[in-house]
Amino acid sequence: MIGAMEKGIKAAQISAPPAGSYEGVDLTVMPKYLCFKAALLKEKLLLKNLILLLVGVFSIYFLVTRNEMSNLYSKLREKEYILAPGVVDFTPASPQTVTDGYVNSAVLSFIRTLGNINAQNIDEQYRELSTYMSHDLKVRFDMETTEWIETVKLENISEILKISDKEIISDEKGNYKIVAIVTRERFANNEYLGRTDEIIEMVLKLMPPKQGKRWFLQISSLTRTEANSFRGREIKSNPNKVEK
């Protein structure tokens, strides 16, 4: 085999790159760069997680405090209602600060709406009164008055109710019991049919405000009987009596 020496040619020398460099790049600093880059990425990731954790903690704190404030406001207004008899503006009031005059005026309005009827206005009167009744009482009232309304229209009956005496008892929790002594005069086709003494009993409850209602008192119970049937029962006295 003829080699380079036999041919008298000097073999080509292969030069090795300087130790620690490649294509002019100093490889001795590469480990330090990689360590710095890894540490920087780790620090950024830690900072990002810390920020997310703080945002989560503050978000939970904000929601908890807002919910607590909402509950406190709900408790504060739990027994706060609005009275607006015939006005646009509303005046806040709690059951303990509802004036005697307000309750008395509402009672007079309910009794007059119930008793002063004729063939022309009975539908409107009873419809207006039923808007202040509880759901169960409204259903019973509508059912029990259907036949009476037809009779009033058929026989052209008119009634006039006059209040002789009344007592309003409050339990200071927004509930009012009313016992009223009234005199009913009845006419049929313009003929006077006589007069009768009656007892009207109602239980009212102060309710939250609702748009379109003049009185914020709900009728939860209503009975109307002749005085003779009521005889023997005594009206219990109460120091919280509103007005007679």
XYZ file of C-alpha atoms in Angstrom:
244
model
C 0.000 0.000 0.000
C 1.450 3.312 -1.044
C 0.972 5.996 1.493
C 1.686 9.678 1.614
C 5.211 9.121 2.832
C 5.942 6.751 -0.070
C 4.647 9.355 -2.433
C 6.824 11.965 -0.808
C 3.785 14.041 0.153
C 3.335 15.351 3.655
C 0.074 14.327 5.164
C -2.428 17.170 5.734
C -2.616 18.305 9.311
C -6.141 18.478 10.837
C -6.435 21.524 13.041
C -8.576 21.205 16.193
C -10.618 24.207 17.427
C -9.340 25.940 20.497
C -10.486 24.344 23.690
C -13.750 25.834 24.965
C -14.871 27.542 21.728
C -16.833 26.656 18.596
C -17.102 28.782 15.489
C -15.888 31.722 17.485
C -18.317 31.188 20.319
C -16.806 30.794 23.757
C -18.387 27.662 25.154
C -16.943 28.174 28.600
C -19.692 30.672 29.462
C -22.558 28.461 28.186
C -23.252 26.669 31.523
C -23.374 29.990 33.344
C -25.838 31.376 30.730
C -28.071 28.325 30.921
C -28.106 28.493 34.721
C -28.956 32.205 34.623
C -31.729 31.637 32.050
C -33.216 28.769 34.081
C -33.083 30.820 37.280
C -34.732 33.782 35.518
C -37.551 31.612 34.158
C -38.062 30.031 37.571
C -38.215 33.449 39.207
C -40.743 34.729 36.662
C -42.905 31.613 37.147
C -42.766 32.027 40.927
C -43.680 35.712 40.641
C -46.600 34.868 38.317
C -47.931 32.231 40.718
C -47.545 34.619 43.640
C -49.468 37.343 41.800
C -52.243 34.887 40.895
C -52.419 33.757 44.526
C -52.674 37.328 45.790
C -55.357 38.158 43.204
C -57.317 35.087 44.292
C -57.022 35.976 47.988
C -58.101 39.575 47.455
C -60.979 38.453 45.197
C -62.254 36.074 47.883
C -61.846 38.772 50.530
C -63.755 41.274 48.388
C -66.617 38.832 47.756
C -66.826 37.885 51.445
C -66.887 41.515 52.601
C -69.473 42.488 49.979
C -71.682 39.548 50.970
C -71.333 40.502 54.628
C -72.274 44.112 53.858
C -75.245 42.924 51.799
C -76.446 40.752 54.692
C -76.053 43.643 57.119
C -78.077 45.933 54.861
C -80.744 43.227 54.536
C -80.917 42.910 58.321
C -81.010 46.664 58.667
C -83.962 46.942 56.278
C -85.647 43.714 57.372
C -88.455 45.584 59.118
C -88.362 48.752 57.090
C -91.262 49.499 54.792
C -92.537 52.409 52.760
C -95.721 54.359 53.322
C -96.973 56.440 50.447
C -100.680 57.292 50.808
C -101.487 59.247 47.688
C -98.024 60.686 47.066
C -95.237 59.956 44.624
C -92.342 60.184 47.080
C -91.763 57.355 49.536
C -91.101 57.710 53.256
C -89.311 54.805 54.992
C -90.907 53.557 58.199
C -90.586 50.570 60.492
C -93.596 48.898 62.188
C -92.801 50.696 65.432
C -92.924 54.099 63.714
C -96.073 53.628 61.623
C -98.386 56.417 62.699
C -101.777 55.697 64.241
C -103.323 57.986 61.656
C -101.924 55.943 58.784
C -103.388 52.685 60.102
C -106.684 54.345 60.988
C -107.004 55.886 57.513
C -106.298 52.529 55.880
C -108.952 50.813 58.034
C -111.550 53.470 57.159
C -110.701 53.094 53.467
C -111.051 49.291 53.560
C -114.383 49.360 55.418
C -115.893 52.029 53.155
C -114.743 50.145 50.057
C -116.351 46.993 51.419
C -119.663 48.521 52.515
C -120.561 51.426 50.233
C -121.586 49.571 47.094
C -124.260 49.655 44.392
C -124.985 47.874 41.120
C -122.650 50.197 39.195
C -119.544 50.167 41.393
C -119.577 46.817 43.198
C -117.185 45.146 40.739
C -114.664 47.973 40.994
C -115.014 48.272 44.784
C -114.482 44.581 45.458
C -111.662 44.357 42.897
C -109.819 47.223 44.577
C -110.324 45.747 48.050
C -109.095 42.310 46.966
C -105.759 43.766 45.822
C -104.933 44.317 49.501
C -105.831 40.760 50.547
C -103.528 37.812 51.014
C -103.696 35.207 48.247
C -105.803 32.708 50.218
C -108.238 35.359 51.426
C -108.573 36.830 47.924
C -109.523 33.424 46.480
C -112.188 32.869 49.170
C -113.465 36.437 48.871
C -113.880 36.189 45.090
C -115.706 32.872 45.384
C -118.027 33.947 48.201
C -119.003 37.284 46.650
C -119.762 36.042 43.128
C -123.403 35.244 43.881
C -123.848 38.433 45.924
C -122.537 40.597 43.079
C -125.038 39.050 40.684
C -127.860 39.662 43.170
C -126.863 43.318 43.629
C -126.890 43.890 39.877
C -130.116 41.982 39.307
C -132.121 43.682 42.084
C -130.347 47.064 41.867
C -129.272 46.959 45.509
C -127.370 49.793 47.184
C -125.731 49.777 50.591
C -124.440 52.586 52.792
C -122.141 51.745 55.674
C -121.574 54.053 58.649
C -118.942 53.324 61.286
C -120.254 53.687 64.832
C -117.190 52.544 66.746
C -113.951 50.661 66.154
C -110.928 49.358 67.977
C -107.478 48.735 66.491
C -104.999 46.581 68.427
C -101.316 46.362 67.468
C -98.751 43.747 68.520
C -95.849 46.088 67.622
C -94.673 43.597 64.987
C -96.592 45.054 62.084
C -99.855 43.182 62.785
C -103.144 44.933 63.552
C -106.477 43.488 64.682
C -109.543 45.589 63.954
C -113.065 45.245 65.343
C -115.534 47.782 63.956
C -119.207 48.314 64.791
C -121.048 49.576 61.716
C -124.588 50.395 60.674
C -125.703 49.161 57.255
C -128.568 50.786 55.359
C -129.866 48.916 52.310
C -131.941 50.049 49.317
C -133.414 48.077 46.418
C -134.723 49.921 43.358
C -134.700 53.136 45.418
C -136.844 51.543 48.145
C -135.537 51.662 51.680
C -135.159 48.159 53.159
C -134.066 49.142 56.657
C -130.898 49.222 58.702
C -128.841 46.562 60.444
C -125.977 46.717 62.935
C -122.972 44.649 61.898
C -119.534 43.757 63.215
C -116.554 43.813 60.845
C -113.371 42.093 61.990
C -110.086 42.368 60.123
C -106.480 41.364 60.676
C -103.960 43.554 58.852
C -100.243 43.030 58.358
C -97.702 45.641 57.351
C -96.081 44.528 54.099
C -93.087 45.656 52.003
C -93.918 48.375 49.470
C -95.351 47.553 46.078
C -95.779 49.953 43.209
C -99.364 51.008 42.547
C -100.727 50.393 46.050
C -101.877 53.244 48.229
C -101.719 51.288 51.485
C -98.987 48.866 52.467
C -101.222 46.888 54.775
C -102.337 43.416 53.736
C -105.725 42.051 54.814
C -105.084 38.514 56.023
C -108.511 37.965 57.648
C -111.936 39.545 57.078
C -115.317 38.644 58.581
C -118.627 40.499 58.504
C -121.466 39.392 60.794
C -124.644 40.838 62.231
C -124.372 42.345 65.688
C -126.842 39.829 67.141
C -124.584 36.949 66.123
C -121.621 38.760 67.622
C -123.324 39.430 70.951
C -121.689 37.799 73.939
C -118.162 38.352 72.696
C -116.155 41.139 74.302
C -113.613 43.295 72.619
C -110.394 42.792 74.561
C -108.683 45.953 75.710
C -105.018 46.548 74.865
C -102.620 49.352 75.845
C -101.463 49.445 72.206
C -104.894 50.368 70.928
C -104.562 52.756 68.014
C -107.818 54.659 67.855
C -111.550 54.307 68.269
